[in-house]
Coordinates of C-alpha atoms in Angstrom, one line a residue:
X1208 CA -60.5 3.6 63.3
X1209 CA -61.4 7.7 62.4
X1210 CA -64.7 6.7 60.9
X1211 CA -65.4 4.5 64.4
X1212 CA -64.3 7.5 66.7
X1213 CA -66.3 9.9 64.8
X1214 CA -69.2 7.7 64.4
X1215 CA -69.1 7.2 68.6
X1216 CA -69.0 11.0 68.7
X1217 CA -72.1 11.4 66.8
X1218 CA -73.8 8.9 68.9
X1219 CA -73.1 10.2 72.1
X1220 CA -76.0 11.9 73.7
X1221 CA -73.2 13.6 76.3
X1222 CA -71.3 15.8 73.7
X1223 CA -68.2 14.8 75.1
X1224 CA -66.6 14.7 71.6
X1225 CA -64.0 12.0 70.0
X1226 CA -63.1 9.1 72.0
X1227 CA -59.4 8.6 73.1
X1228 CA -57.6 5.8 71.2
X1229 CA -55.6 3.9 73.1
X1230 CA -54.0 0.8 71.6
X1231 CA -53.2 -2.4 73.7
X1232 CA -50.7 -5.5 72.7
X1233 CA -50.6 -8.7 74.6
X1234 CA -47.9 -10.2 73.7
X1235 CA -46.2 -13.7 75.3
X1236 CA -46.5 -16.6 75.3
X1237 CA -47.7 -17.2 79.5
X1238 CA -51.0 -15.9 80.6
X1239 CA -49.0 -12.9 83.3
X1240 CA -49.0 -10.4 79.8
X1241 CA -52.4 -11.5 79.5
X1242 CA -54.0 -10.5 83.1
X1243 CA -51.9 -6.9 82.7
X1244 CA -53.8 -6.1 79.2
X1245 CA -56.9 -7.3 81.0
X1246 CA -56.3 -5.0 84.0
X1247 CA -56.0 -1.9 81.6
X1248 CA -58.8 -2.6 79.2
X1249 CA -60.8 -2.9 82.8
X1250 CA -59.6 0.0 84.0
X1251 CA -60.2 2.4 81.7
X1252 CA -63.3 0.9 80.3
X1253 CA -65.3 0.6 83.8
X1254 CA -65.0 4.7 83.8
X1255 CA -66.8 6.9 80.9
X1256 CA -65.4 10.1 79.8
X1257 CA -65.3 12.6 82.7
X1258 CA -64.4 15.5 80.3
X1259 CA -64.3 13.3 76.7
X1260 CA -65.8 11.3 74.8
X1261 CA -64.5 8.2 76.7
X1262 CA -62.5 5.8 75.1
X1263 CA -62.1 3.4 72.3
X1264 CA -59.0 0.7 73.2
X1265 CA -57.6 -1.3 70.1
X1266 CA -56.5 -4.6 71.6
X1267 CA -53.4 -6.2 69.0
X1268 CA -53.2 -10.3 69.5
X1269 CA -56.8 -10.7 71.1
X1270 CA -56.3 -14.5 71.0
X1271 CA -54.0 -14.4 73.2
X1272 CA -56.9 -12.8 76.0
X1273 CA -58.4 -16.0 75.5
X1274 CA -55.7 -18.7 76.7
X1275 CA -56.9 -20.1 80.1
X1276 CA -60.4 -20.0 81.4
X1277 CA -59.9 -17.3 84.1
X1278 CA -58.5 -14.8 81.1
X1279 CA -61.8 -16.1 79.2
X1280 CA -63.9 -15.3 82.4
X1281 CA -62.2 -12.2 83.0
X1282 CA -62.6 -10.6 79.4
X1283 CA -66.1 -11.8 79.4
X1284 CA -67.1 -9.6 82.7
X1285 CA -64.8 -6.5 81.6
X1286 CA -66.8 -6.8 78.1
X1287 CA -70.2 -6.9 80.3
X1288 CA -69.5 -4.2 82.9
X1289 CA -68.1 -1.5 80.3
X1290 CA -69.1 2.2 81.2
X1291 CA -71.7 3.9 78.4
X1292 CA -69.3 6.1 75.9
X1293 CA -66.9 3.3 75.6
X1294 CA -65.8 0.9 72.8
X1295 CA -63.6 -1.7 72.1
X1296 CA -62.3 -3.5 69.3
X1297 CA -59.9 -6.6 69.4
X1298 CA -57.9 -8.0 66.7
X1299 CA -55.7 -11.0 66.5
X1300 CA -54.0 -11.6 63.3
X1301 CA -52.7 -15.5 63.2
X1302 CA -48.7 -15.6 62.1
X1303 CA -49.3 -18.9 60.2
X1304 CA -51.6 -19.1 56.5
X1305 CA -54.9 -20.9 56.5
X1306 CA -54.6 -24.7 54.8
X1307 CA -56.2 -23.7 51.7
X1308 CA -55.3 -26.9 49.5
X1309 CA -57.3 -28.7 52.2
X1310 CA -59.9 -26.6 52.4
X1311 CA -60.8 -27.0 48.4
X1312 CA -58.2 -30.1 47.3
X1313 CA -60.4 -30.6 44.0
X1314 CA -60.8 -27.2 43.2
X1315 CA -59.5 -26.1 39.8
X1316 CA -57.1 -23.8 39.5
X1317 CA -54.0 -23.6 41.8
X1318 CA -53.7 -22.2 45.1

């Protein structure tokens, strides 16, 4: 995350510095905690830095942005329309293991 923020600072032709970090969750299971994280990343993404560097937003359970086709469509255009200055990174870490016995069940070794 540091070596991001600086690297965005040394690319920004403005000077504006390091990027805020803001970190996100969308948590739930329906779609509603979904459209809020949306409407923040949006928000604060479709604006560059007035007096910064801008912004770099850390979204925590990603997957869950994708559930229905409206979230899909909706993190799709906020991903298009975000102001210079800005970055984002999403992240979704899946609470059940991989199925690695079927993934190599003749492998040698054990798993």
């Amino acid at each position: 995350m540091a070596a991001l923020g600086a690297r965005m600072a040394a690319e920004d032709a403005m000077g504006g510095g390091l990027p805020e970090k803001v970190r996100l969750k969308a948590e739930g299971r329906g779609s509603g905690d979904g459209a809020e994280v949306l409407g923040e990343l949006r928000r604060r993404l479709g604006t560059g830095g007035l007096f910064g560097g801008g912004s770099l937003m850390v979204v925590a359970g990603a997957g869950r942005l994708g559930r229905t086709k409206d979230l899909r469509a909706n993190l799709t255009d906020t991903l298009v329309n975000m102001a210079p200055g800005n970055g984002v990174v999403l992240v979704d870490q899946r609470a059940r293991r991989p199925n690695l016995k079927g993934m190599r069940p003749d492998g040698p070794g054990e798993l």
